Backbone as JSON, one array per atom type, in Angstrom:
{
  "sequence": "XXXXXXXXXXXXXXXXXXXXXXXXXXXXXXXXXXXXXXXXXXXXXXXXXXXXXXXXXXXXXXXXXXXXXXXXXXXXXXXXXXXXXXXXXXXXXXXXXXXXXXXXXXXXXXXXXXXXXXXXXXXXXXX",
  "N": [[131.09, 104.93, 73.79], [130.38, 102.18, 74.74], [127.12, 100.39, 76.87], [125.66, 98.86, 77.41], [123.67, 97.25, 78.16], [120.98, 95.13, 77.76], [118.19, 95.23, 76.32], [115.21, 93.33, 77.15], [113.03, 91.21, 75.42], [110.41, 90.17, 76.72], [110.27, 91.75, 79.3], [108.64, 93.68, 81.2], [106.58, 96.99, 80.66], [106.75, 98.55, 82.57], [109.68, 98.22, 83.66], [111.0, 98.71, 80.9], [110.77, 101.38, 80.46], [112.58, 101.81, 82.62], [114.84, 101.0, 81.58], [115.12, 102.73, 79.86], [115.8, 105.57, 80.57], [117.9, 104.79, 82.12], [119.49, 104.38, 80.33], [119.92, 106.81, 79.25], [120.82, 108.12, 81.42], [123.29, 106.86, 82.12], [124.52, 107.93, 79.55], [125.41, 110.65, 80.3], [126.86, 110.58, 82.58], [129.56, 109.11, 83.86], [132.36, 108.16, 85.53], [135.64, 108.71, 87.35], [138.91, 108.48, 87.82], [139.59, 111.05, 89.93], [137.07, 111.59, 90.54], [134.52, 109.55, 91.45], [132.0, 107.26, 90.04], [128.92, 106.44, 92.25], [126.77, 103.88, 92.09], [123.51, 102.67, 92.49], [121.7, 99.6, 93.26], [119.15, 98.38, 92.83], [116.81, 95.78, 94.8], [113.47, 93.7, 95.01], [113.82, 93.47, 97.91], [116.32, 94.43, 98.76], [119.22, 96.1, 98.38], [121.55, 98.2, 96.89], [125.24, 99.34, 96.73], [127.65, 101.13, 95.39], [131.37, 102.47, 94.68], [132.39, 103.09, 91.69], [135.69, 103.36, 89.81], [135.16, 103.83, 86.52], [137.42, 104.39, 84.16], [139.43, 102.78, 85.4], [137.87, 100.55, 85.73], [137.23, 99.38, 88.06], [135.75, 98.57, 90.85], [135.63, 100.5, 93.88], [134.87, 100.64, 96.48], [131.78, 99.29, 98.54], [128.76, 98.67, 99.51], [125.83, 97.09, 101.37], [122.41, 95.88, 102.14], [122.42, 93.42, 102.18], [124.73, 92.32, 103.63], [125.82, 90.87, 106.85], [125.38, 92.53, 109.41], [123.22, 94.05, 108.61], [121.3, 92.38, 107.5], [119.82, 90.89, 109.38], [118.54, 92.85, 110.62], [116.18, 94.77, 112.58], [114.31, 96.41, 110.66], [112.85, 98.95, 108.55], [112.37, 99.46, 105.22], [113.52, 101.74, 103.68], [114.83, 103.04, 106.18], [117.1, 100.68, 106.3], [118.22, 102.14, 103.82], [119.45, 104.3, 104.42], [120.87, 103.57, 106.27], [122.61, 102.3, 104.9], [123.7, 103.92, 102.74], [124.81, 105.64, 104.74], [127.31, 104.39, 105.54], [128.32, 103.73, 102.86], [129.56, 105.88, 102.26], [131.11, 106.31, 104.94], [133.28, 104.24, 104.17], [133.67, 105.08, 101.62], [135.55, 107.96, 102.37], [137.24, 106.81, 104.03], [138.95, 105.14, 102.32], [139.55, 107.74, 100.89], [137.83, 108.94, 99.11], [136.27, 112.19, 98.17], [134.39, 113.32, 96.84], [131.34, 112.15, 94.81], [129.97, 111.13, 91.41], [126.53, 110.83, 90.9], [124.94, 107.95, 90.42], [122.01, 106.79, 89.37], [121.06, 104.63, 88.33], [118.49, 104.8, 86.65], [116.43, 104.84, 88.37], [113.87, 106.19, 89.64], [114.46, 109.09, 91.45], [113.35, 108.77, 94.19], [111.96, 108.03, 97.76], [113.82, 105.58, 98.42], [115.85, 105.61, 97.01], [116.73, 108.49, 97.31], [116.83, 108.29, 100.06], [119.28, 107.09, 100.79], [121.12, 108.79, 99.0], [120.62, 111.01, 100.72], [121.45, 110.42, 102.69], [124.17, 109.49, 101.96], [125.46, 112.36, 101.57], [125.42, 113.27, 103.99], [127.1, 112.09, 105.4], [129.21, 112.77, 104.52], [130.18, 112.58, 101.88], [130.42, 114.16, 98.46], [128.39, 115.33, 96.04]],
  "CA": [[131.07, 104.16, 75.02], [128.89, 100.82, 75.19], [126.5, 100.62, 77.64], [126.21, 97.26, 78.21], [122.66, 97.22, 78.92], [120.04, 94.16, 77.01], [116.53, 94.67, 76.49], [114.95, 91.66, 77.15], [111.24, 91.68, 74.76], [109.71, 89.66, 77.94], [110.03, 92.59, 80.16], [107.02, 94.88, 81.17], [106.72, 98.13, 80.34], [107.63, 99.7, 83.37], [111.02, 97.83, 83.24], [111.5, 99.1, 79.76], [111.19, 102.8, 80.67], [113.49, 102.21, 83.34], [116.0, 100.88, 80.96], [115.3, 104.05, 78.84], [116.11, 106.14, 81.59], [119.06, 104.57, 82.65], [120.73, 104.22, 79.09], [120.05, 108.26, 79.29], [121.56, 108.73, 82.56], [124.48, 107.01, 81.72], [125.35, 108.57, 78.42], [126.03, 111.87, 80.7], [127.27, 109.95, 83.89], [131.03, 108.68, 83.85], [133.56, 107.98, 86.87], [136.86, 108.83, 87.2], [139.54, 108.5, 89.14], [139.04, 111.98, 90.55], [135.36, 111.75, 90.7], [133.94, 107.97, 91.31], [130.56, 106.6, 90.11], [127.87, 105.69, 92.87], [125.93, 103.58, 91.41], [123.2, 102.26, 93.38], [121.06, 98.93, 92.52], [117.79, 97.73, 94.48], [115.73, 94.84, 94.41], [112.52, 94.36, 95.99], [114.07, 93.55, 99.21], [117.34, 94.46, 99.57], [120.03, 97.71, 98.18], [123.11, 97.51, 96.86], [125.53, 100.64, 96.9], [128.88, 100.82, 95.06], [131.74, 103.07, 94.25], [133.0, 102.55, 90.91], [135.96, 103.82, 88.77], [135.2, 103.89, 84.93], [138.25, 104.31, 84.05], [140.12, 100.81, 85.74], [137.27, 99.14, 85.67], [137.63, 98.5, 88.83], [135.33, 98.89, 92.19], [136.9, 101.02, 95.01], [134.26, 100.55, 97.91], [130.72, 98.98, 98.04], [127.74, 98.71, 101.2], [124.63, 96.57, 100.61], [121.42, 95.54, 103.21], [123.25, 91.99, 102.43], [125.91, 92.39, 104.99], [125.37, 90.51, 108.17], [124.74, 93.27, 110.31], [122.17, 95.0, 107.99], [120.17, 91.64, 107.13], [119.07, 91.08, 110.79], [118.06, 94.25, 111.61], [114.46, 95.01, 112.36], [114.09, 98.3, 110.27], [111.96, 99.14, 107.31], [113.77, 99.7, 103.72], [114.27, 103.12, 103.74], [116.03, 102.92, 107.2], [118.01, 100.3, 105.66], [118.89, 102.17, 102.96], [120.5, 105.48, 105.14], [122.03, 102.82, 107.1], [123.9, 101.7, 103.24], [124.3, 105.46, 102.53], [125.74, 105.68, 105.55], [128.23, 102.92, 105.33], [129.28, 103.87, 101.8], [129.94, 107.24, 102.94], [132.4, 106.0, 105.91], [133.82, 103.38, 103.39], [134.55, 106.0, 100.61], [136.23, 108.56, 103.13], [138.12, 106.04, 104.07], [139.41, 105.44, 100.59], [140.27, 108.75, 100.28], [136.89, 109.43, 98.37], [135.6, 112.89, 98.75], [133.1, 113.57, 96.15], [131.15, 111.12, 93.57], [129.18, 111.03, 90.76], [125.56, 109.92, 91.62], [124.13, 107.11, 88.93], [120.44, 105.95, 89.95], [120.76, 103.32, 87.42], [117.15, 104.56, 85.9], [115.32, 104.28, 89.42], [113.33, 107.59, 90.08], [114.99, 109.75, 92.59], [112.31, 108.86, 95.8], [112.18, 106.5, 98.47], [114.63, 104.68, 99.11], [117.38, 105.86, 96.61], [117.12, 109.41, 97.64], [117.54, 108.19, 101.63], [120.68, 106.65, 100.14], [121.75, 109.51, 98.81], [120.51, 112.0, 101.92], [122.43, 109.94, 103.92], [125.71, 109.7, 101.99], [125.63, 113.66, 101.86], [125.39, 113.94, 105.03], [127.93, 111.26, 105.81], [130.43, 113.69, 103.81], [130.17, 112.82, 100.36], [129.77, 115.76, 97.67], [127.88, 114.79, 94.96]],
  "C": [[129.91, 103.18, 74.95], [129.03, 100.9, 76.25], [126.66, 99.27, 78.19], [124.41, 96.98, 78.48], [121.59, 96.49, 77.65], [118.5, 94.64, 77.59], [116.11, 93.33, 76.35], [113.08, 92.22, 76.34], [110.54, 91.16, 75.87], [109.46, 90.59, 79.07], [108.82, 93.39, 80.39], [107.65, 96.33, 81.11], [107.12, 99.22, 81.19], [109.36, 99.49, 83.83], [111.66, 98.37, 82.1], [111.83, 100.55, 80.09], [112.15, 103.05, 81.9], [115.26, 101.98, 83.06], [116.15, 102.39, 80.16], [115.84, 105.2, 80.09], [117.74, 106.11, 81.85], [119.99, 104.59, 81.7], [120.82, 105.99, 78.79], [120.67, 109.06, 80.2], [123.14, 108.61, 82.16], [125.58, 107.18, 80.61], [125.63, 110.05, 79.47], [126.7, 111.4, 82.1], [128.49, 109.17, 83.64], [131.81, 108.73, 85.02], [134.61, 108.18, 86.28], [137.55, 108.52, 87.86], [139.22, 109.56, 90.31], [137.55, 111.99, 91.31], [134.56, 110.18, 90.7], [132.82, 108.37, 91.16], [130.01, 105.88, 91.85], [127.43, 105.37, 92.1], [125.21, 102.98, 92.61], [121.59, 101.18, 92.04], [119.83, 98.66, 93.47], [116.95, 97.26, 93.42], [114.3, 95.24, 95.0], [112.76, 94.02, 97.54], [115.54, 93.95, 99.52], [118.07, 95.58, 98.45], [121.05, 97.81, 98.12], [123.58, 99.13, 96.05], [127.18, 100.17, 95.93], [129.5, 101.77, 94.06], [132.98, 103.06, 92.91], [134.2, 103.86, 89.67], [136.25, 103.54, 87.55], [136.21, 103.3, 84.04], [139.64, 102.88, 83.89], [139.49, 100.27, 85.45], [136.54, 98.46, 87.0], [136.25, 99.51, 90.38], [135.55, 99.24, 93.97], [135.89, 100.91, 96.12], [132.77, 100.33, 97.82], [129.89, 98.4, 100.04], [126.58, 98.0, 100.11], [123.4, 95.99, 102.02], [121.64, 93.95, 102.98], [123.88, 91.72, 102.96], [125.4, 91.54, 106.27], [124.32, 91.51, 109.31], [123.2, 94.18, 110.05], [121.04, 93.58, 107.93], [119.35, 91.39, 108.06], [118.26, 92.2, 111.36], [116.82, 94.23, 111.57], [114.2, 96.64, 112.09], [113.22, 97.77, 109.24], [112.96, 99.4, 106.04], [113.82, 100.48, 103.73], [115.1, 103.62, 105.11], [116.88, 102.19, 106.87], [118.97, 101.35, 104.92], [119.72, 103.73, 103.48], [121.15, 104.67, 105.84], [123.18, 102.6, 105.55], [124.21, 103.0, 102.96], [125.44, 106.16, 103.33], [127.35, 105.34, 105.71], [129.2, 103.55, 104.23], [130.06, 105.61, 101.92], [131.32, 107.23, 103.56], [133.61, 105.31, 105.08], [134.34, 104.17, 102.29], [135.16, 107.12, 101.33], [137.29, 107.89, 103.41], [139.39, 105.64, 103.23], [140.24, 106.46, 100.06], [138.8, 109.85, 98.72], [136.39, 110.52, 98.73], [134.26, 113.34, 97.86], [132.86, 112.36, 94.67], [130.23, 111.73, 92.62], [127.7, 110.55, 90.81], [124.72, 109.22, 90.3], [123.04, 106.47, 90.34], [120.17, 104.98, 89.48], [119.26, 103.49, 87.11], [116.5, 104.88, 87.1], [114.75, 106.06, 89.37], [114.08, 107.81, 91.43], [113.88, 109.95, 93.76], [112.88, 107.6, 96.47], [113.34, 106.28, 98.96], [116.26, 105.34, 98.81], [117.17, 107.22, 97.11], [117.19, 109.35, 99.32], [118.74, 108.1, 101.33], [121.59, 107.85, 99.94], [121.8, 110.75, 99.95], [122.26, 111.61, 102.93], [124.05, 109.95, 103.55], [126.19, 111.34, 101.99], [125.69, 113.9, 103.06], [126.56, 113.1, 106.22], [129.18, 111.75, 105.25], [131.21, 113.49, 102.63], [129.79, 113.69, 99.17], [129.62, 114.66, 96.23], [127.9, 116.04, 93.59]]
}
């Protein structure tokens, strides 16, 4: 399975170990039909959520703090990001999604991405 994923030599070193990370996550991390990929991406301002299957190719339901209603808001980023947990939660139920795969894409499991993930658990996604 290629990864897909370019080191760039210009990067800093804490970019690099988060590529190493992530090219380690997703040699054991795969979607299915059965079982979709979360993957979840974040900048430094904004959080992008999305349920992907492997398989097609193809992206079955996606939430991001880019949305209209989320960019206005006067919250902090980790309220954002249970509001996007939230969201993708309702949005993969919807679907017919009941449990995913959870890819961090590399990020350490704090902060922000584990609101994300609080929140889609508790929005009735099994991880």
């Amino acid at each position: 399975m290629a990864i897909g994923l370019r080191h760039n030599k210009h990067s800093a070193k804490k970019t690099s170990s988060r590529l190493r990370r992530q090219i380690r996550v997703r040699k054991k991390v795969n979607g299915t039909a059965d079982r979709p990929r979360l993957v979840v991406s974040k900048s430094s301002k904004h959080l992008f959520a999305q349920v992907i299957d492997d398989v097609a190719g193809v992206t079955l339901v996606s939430a991001s703090t880019m949305e209209a209603d989320l960019r206005g808001a006067e919250a902090n980023k980790t309220d954002k990001a249970k509001t996007v947990g939230g969201l993708i939660a309702d949005r993969a139920k919807a679907a017919g999604i009941d449990s995913v795969v959870f890819d961090r894409a590399g990020n350490k499991y704090h902060g922000r991405i584990a609101a994300l993930a609080d929140a889609a658990r508790d929005g009735g996604l099994g991880f």
